[in-house]
mmCIF file of C-alpha atoms and ligand atoms in Angstrom:
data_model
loop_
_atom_site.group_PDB
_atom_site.id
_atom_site.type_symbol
_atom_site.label_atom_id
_atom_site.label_comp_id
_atom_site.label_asym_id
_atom_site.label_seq_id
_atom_site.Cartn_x
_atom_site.Cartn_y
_atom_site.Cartn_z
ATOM 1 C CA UNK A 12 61.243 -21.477 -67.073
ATOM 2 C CA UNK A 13 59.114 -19.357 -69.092
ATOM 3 C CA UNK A 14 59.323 -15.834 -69.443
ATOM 4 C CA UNK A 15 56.124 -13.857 -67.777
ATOM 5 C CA UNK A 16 56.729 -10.677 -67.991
ATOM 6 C CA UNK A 17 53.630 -9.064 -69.594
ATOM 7 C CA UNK A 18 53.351 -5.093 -70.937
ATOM 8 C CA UNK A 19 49.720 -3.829 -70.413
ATOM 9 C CA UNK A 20 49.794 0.263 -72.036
ATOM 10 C CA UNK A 21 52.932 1.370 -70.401
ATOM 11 C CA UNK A 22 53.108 -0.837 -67.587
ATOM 12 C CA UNK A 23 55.756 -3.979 -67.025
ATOM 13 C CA UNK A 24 54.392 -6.597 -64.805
ATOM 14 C CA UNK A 25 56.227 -9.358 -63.617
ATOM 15 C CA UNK A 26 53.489 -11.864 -64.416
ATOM 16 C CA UNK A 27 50.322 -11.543 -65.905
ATOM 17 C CA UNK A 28 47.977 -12.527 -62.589
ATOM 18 C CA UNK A 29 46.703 -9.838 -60.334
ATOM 19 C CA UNK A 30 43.584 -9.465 -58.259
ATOM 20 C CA UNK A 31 40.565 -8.082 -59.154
ATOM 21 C CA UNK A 32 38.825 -5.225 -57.440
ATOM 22 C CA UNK A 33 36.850 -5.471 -54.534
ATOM 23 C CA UNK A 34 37.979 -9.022 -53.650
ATOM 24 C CA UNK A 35 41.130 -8.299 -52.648
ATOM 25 C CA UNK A 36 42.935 -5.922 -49.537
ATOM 26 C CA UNK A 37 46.335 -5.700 -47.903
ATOM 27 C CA UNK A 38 44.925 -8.409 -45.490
ATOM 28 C CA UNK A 39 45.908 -11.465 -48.005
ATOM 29 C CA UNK A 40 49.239 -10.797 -47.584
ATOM 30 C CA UNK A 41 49.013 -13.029 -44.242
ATOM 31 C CA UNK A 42 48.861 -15.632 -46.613
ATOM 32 C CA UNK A 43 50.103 -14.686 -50.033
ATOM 33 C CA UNK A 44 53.100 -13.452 -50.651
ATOM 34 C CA UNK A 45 51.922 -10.120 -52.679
ATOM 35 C CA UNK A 46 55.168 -9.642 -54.367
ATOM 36 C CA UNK A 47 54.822 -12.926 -56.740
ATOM 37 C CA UNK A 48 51.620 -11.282 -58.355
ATOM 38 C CA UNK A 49 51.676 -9.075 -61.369
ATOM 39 C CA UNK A 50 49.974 -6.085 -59.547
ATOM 40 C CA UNK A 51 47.971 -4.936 -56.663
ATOM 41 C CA UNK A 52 44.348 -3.704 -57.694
ATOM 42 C CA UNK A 53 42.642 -1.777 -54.691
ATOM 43 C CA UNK A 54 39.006 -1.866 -54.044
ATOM 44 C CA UNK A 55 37.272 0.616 -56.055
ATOM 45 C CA UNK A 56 37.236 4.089 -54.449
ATOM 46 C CA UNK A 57 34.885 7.168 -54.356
ATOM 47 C CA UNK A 58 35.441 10.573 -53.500
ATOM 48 C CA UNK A 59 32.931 10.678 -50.159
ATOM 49 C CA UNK A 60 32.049 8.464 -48.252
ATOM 50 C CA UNK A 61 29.638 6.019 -48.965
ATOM 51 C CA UNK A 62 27.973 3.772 -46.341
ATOM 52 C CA UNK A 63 27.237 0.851 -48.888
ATOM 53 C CA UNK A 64 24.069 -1.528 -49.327
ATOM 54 C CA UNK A 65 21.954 -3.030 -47.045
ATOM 55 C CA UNK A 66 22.671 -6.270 -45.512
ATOM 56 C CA UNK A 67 22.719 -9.174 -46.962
ATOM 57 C CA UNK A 68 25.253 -7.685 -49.571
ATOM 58 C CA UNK A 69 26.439 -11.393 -50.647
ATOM 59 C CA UNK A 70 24.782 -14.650 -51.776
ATOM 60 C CA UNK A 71 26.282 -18.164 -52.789
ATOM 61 C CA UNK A 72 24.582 -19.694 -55.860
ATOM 62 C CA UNK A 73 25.600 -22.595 -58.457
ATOM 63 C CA UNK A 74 28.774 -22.309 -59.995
ATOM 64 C CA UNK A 75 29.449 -18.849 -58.050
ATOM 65 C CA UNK A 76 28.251 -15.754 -56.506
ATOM 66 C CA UNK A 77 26.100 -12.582 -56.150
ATOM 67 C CA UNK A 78 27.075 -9.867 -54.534
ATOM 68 C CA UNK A 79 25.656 -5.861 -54.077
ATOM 69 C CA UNK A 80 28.288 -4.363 -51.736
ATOM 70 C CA UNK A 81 27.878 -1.031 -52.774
ATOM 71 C CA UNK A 82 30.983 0.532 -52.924
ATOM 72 C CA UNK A 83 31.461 1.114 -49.203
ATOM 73 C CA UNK A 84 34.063 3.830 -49.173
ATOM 74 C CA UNK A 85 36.458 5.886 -46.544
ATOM 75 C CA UNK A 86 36.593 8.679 -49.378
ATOM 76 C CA UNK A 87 40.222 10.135 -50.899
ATOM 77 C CA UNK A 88 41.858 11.384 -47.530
ATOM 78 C CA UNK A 89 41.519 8.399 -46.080
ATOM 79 C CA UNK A 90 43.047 6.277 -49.031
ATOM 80 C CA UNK A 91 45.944 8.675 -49.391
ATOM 81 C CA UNK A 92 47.052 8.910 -45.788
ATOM 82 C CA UNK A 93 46.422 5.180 -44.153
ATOM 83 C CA UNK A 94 45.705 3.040 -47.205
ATOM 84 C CA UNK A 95 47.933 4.274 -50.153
ATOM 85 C CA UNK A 96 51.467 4.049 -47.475
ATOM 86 C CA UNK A 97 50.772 0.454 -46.644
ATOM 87 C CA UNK A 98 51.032 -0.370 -50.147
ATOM 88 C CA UNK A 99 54.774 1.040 -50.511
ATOM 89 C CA UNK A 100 55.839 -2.454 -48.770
ATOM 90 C CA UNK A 101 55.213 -4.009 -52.177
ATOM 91 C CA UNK A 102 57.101 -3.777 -54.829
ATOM 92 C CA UNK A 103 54.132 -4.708 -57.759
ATOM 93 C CA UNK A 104 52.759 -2.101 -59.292
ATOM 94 C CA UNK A 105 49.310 -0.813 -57.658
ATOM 95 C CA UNK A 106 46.415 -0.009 -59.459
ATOM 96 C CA UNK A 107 43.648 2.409 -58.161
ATOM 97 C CA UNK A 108 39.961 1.202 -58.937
ATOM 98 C CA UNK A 109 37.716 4.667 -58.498
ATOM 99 C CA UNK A 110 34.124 5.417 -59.491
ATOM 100 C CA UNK A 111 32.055 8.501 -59.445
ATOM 101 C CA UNK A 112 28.134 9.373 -59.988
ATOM 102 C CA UNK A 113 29.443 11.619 -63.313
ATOM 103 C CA UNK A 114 32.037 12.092 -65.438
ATOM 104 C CA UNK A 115 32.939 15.343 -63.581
ATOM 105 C CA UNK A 116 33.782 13.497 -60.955
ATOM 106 C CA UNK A 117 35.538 10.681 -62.163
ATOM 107 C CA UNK A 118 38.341 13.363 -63.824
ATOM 108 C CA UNK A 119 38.111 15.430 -60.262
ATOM 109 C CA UNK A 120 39.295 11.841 -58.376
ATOM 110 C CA UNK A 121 41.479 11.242 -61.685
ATOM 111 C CA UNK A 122 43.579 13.766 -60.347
ATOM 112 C CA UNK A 123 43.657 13.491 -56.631
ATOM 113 C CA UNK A 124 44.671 9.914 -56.839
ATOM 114 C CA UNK A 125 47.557 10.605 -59.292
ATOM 115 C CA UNK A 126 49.967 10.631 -57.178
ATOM 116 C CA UNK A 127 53.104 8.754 -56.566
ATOM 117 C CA UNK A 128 53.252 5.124 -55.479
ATOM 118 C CA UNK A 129 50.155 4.628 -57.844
ATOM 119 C CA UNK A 130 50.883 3.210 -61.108
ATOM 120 C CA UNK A 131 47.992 3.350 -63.043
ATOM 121 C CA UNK A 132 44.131 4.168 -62.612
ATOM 122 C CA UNK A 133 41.188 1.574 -63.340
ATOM 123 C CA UNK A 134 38.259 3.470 -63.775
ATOM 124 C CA UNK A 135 35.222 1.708 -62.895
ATOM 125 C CA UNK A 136 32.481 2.756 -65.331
ATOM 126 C CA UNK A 137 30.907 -0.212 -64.862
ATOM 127 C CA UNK A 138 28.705 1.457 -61.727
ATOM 128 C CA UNK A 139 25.553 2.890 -61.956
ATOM 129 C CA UNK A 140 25.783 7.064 -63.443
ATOM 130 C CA UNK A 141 23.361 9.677 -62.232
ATOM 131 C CA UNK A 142 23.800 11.502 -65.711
ATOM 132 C CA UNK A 143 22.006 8.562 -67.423
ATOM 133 C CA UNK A 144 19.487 7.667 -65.305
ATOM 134 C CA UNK A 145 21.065 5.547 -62.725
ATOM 135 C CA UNK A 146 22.707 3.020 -65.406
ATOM 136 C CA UNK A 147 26.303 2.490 -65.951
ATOM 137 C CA UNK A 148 28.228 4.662 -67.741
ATOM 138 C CA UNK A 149 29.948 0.975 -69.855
ATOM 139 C CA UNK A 150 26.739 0.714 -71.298
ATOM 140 C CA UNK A 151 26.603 3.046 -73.844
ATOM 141 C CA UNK A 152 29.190 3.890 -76.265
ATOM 142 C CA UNK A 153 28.563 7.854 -76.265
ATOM 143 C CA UNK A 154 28.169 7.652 -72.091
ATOM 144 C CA UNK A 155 31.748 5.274 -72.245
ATOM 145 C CA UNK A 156 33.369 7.968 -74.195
ATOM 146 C CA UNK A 157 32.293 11.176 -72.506
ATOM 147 C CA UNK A 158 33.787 10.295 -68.942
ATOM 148 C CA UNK A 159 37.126 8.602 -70.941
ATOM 149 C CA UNK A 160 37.578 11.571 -72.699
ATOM 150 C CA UNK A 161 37.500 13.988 -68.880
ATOM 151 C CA UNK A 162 39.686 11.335 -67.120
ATOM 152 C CA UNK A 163 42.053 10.974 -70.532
ATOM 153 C CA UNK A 164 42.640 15.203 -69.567
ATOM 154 C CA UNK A 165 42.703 14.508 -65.656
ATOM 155 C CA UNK A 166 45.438 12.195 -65.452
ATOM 156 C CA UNK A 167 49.237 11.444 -67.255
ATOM 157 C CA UNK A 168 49.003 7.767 -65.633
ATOM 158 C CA UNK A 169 48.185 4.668 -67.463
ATOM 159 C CA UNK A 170 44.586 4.511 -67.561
ATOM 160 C CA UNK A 171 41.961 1.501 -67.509
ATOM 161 C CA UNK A 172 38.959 1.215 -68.191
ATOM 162 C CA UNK A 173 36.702 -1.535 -66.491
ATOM 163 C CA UNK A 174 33.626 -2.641 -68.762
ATOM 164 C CA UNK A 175 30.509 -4.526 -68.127
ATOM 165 C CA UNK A 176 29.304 -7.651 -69.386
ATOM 166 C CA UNK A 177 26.071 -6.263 -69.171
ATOM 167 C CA UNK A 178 25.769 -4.511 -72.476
ATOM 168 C CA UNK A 179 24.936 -5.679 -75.651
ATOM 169 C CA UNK A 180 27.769 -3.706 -77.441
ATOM 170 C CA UNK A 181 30.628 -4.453 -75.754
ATOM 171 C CA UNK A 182 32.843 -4.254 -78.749
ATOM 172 C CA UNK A 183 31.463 -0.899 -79.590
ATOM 173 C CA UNK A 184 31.935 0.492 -75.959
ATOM 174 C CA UNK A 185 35.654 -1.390 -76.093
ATOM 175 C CA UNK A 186 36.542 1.045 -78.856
ATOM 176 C CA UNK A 187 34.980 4.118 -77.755
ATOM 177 C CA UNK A 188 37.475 3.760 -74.561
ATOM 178 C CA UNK A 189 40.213 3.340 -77.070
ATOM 179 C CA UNK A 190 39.583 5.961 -78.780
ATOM 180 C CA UNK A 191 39.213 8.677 -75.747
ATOM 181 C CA UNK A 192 42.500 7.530 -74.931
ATOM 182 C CA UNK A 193 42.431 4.222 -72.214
ATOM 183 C CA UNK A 194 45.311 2.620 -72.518
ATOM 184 C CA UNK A 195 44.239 -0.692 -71.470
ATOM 185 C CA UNK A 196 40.312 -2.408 -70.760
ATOM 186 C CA UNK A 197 39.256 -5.013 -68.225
ATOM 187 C CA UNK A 198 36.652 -7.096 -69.218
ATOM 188 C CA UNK A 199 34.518 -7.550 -67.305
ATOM 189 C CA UNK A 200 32.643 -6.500 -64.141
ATOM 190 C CA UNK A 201 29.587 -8.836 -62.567
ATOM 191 C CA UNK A 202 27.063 -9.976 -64.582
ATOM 192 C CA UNK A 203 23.547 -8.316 -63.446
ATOM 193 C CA UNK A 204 21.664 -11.095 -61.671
ATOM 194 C CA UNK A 205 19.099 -12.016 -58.604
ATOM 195 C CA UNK A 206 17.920 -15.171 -56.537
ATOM 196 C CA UNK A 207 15.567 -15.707 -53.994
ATOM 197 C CA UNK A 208 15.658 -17.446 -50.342
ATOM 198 C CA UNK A 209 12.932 -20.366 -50.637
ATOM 199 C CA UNK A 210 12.928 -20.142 -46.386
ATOM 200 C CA UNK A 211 11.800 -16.443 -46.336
ATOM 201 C CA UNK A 212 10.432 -15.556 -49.801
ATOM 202 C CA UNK A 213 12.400 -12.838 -49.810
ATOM 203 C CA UNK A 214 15.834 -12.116 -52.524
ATOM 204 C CA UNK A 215 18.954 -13.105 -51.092
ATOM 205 C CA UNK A 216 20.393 -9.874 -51.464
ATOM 206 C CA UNK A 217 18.867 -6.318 -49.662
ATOM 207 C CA UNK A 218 19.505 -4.925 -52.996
ATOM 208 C CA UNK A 219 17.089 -7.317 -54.787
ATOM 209 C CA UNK A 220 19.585 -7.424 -57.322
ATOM 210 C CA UNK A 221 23.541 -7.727 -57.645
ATOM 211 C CA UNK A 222 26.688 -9.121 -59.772
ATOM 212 C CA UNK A 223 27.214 -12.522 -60.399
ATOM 213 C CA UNK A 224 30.681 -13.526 -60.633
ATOM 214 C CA UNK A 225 32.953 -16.736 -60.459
ATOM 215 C CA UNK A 226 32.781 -20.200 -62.836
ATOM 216 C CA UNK A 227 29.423 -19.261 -63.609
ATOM 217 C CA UNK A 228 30.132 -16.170 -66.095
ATOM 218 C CA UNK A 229 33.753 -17.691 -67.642
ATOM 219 C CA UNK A 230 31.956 -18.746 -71.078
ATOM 220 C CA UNK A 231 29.664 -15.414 -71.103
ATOM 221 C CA UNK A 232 32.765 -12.891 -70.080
ATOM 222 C CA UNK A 233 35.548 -14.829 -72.164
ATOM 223 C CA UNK A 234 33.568 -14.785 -75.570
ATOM 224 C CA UNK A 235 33.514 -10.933 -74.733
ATOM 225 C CA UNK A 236 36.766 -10.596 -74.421
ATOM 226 C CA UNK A 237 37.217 -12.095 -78.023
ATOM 227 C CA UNK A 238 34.924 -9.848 -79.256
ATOM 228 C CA UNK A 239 37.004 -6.823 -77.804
ATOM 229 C CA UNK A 240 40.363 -8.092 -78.753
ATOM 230 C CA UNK A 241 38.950 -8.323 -82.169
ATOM 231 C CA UNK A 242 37.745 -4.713 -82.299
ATOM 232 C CA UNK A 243 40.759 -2.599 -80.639
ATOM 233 C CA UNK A 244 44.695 -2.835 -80.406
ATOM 234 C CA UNK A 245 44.885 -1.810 -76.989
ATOM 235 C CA UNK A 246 45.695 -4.564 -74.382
ATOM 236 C CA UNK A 247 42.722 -6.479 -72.796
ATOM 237 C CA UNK A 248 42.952 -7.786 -69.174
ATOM 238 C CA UNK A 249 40.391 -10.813 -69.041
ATOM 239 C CA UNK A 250 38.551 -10.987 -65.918
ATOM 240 C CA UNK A 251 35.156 -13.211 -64.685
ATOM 241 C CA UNK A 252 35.355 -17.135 -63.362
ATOM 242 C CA UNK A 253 39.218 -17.408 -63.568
ATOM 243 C CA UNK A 254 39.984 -19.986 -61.024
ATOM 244 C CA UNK A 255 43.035 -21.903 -63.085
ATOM 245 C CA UNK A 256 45.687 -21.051 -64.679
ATOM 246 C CA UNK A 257 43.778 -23.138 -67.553
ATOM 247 C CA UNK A 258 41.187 -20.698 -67.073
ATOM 248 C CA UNK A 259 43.574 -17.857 -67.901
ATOM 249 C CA UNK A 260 45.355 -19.724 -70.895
ATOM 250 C CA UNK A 261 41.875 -19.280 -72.218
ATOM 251 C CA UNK A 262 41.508 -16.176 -72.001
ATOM 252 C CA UNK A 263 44.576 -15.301 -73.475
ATOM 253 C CA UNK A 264 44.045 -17.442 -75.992
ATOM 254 C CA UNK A 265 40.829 -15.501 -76.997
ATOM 255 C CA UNK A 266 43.095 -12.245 -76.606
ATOM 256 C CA UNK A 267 43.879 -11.391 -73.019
ATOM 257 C CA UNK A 268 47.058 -10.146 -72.151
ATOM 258 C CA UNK A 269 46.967 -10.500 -68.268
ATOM 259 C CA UNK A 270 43.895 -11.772 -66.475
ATOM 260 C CA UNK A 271 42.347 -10.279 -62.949
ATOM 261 C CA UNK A 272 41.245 -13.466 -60.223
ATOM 262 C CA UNK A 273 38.128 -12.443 -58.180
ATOM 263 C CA UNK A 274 35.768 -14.903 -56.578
ATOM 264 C CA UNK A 275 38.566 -17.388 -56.571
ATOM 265 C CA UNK A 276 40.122 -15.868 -53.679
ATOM 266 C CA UNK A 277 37.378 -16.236 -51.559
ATOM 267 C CA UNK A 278 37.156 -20.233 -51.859
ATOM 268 C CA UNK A 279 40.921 -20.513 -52.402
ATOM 269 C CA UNK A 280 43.399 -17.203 -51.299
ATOM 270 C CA UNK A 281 46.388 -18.606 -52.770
ATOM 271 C CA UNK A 282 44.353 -19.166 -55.906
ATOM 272 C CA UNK A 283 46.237 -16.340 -57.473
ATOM 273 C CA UNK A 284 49.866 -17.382 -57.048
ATOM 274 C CA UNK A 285 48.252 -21.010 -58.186
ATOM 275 C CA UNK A 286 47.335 -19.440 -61.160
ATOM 276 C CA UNK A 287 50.768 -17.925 -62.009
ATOM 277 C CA UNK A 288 52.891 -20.916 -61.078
ATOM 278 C CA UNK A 289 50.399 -23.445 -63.280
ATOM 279 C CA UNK A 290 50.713 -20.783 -66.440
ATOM 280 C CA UNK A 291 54.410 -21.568 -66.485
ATOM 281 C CA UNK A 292 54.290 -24.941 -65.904
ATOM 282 C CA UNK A 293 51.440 -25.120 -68.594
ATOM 283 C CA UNK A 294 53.384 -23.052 -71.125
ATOM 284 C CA UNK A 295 56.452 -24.872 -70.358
ATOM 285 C CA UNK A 296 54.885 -28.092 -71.212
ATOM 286 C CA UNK A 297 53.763 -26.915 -74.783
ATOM 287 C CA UNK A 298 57.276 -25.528 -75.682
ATOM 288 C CA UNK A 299 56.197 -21.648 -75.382
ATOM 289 C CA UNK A 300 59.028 -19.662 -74.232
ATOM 290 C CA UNK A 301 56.937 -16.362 -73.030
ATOM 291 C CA UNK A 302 53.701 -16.280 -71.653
ATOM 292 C CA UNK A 303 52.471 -13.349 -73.898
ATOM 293 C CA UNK A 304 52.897 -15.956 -76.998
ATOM 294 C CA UNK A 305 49.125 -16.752 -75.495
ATOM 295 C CA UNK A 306 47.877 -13.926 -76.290
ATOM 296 C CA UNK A 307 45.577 -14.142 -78.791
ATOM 297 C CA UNK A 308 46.661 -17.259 -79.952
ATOM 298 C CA UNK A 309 43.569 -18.933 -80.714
ATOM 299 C CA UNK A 310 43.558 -20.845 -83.823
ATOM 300 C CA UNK A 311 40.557 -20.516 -86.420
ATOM 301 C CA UNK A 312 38.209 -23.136 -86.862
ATOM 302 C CA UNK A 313 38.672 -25.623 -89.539
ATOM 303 C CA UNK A 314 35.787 -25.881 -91.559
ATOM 304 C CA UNK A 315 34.485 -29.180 -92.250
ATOM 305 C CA UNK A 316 32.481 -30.954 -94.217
ATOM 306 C CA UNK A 317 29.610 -32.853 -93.013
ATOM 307 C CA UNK A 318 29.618 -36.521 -94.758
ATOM 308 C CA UNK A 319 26.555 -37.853 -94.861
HETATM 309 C C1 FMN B 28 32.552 -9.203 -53.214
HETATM 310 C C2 FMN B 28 32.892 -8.520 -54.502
HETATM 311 C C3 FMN B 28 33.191 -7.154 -54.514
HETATM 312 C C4 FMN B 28 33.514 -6.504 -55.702
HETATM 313 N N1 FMN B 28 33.830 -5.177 -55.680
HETATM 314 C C5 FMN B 28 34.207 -4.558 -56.828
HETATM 315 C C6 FMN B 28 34.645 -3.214 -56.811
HETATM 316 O O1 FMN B 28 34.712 -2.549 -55.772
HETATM 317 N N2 FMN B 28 34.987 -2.656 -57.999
HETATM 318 C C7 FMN B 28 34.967 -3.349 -59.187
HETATM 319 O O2 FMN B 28 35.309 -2.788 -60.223
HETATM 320 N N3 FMN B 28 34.578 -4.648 -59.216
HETATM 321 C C8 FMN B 28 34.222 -5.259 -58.069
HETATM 322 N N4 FMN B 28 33.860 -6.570 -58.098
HETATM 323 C C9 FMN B 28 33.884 -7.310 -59.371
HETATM 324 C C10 FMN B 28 35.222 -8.056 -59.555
HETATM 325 O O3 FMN B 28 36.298 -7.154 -59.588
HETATM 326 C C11 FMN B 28 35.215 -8.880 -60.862
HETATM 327 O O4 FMN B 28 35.033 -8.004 -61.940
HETATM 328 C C12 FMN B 28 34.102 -9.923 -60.888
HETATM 329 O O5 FMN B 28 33.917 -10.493 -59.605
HETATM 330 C C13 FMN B 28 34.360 -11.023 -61.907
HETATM 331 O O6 FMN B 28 35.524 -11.742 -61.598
HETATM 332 P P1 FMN B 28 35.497 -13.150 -60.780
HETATM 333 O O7 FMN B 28 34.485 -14.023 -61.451
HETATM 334 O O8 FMN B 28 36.901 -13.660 -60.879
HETATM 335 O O9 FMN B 28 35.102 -12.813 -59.386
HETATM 336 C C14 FMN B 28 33.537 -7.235 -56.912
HETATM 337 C C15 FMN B 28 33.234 -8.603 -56.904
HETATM 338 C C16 FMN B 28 32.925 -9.256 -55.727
HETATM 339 C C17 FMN B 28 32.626 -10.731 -55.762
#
């Protein structure tokens, strides 16, 4: 049996498989048992409430999915009197996804939500900001590191930050977070995206535009999370098209420590606990005692030389 305990900035987990946010609720536990995963990840959070986009808010394409959901939210008093109890029936450790227009606000939820029976906050600044002209804050470097640097003062608890793919510096945004203090990234949110129903004319989604995610953005999301493991020391949890527990040997290999299971879910809801049981079988079968011997395993190419 291989060992698969994982530490991500502070945090033991069991395993390193949990769900990522906004495809997963206390619902799956009709099926899954919740306790085998590594931790619980909520559904990102805001402070009010927010109504969310208009309908359609998902679409099925090749290889995976778009969706523009819109961070529908029953604000802070509602998570920490009916949602945050239910989770105190499991024992892994539950992570808090939030998201706020500015960085004000981010460090203002920071706090509310820091409260016991969370273990750790994953900030989402991978959502549009006000501040910057409606684009996220994960874009930028300098936007990354401003809100980092108000939720590293708002909270003591281990803090994540969630990145997007969407940038063309993620390495540089990856170590602004570290250095403003995040104690652990996620890469990566959806990847920006549209199609367009052939019967109506019209896009798929009422938001014209939304997040791809599933098979479809593995390659793109796992090369980034090279390039971040190869810029900062803090732990990386990969995250985009993980469907296997192949899938996540790769992205440990390219530097993941733990790995986050999305669209999966929705086509397979024990996909998670698949995911965990086939990493030990599939480190077992190479001889590799702990599971965190992936990380960042990859070996270098070996250059050869063409013969002509
Ligand atoms: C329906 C849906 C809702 C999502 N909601 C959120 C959310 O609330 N917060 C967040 O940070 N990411 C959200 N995401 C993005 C996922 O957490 C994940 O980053 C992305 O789907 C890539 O992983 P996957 O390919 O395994 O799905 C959502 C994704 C989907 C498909």
């Amino acid at each position: 049996m291989t060992v698969m305990s994982v530490s991500i900035g502070g945090l033991t987990l069991a395993n390193p498989v949990m769900p990522a946010s906004g495809t997963f609720a206390e619902g799956l536990a009709d099926v899954v048992d919740l306790n085998r995963l590594g931790a619980l990840v909520t559904k990102t959070i805001t402070r009010e409430l927010r109504a969310g986009n208009p309908l359609p808010r998902v679409a099925e394409v090749a290889a995976g999915m778009l969706n523009a959901i819109g961070i529908p939210s029953k604000g802070v008093p509602y998570f920490l009197s009916r949602t945050l109890p239910l989770y105190r029936r499991w024992a892994p450790p539950l992570v808090v996804s939030i998201s706020a227009p500015t960085a004000e606000g981010f460090a203002s939820l920071a706090a509310e939500v820091s409260v016991p029976g969370v273990a750790a906050i994953e900030a989402n600044i991978s959502c549009p900001n006000i501040e910057e002209d409606g684009r996220a804050f994960a874009m930028r470097a300098e936007s990354a590191a401003a809100v980092m640097r108000q939720l590293r003062r708002a909270t003591d608890l281990p803090l994540w930050a969630k990145l997007t793919p969407n940038t063309g510096e993620i390495a540089e945004v990856a170590r602004a977070c570290e250095a403003e203090g995040a104690d652990a990234l996620v890469v990566a949110n959806t990847i920006l995206a549209m199609s367009i129903d052939l019967r109506t004319f019209r896009p798929s989604l009422g938001n014209v535009m939304g997040g791809l995610s599933g098979p479809a953005v593995k390659p793109i999301v796992l090369r980034q999370v090279y390039q971040c493991a190869r810029a900062v020391r803090v732990p990386i949890i990969g995250c985009g098209g993980i469907a296997t527990a192949e899938d996540a040997a790769e992205y440990m290999l390219a530097g993941a420590s733990a790995v986050q299971v999305g669209t999966a879910t929705f086509v397979q809801p024990n996909a998670m606990t698949e995911v965990i049981e086939g990493l030990d079988r599939f480190c077992a079968a190479r001889g590799i005692s702990h599971v965190a011997q992936l990380t960042g395993a990859l070996k270098e190419n070996v250059v050869l030389e063409a013969v002509s």
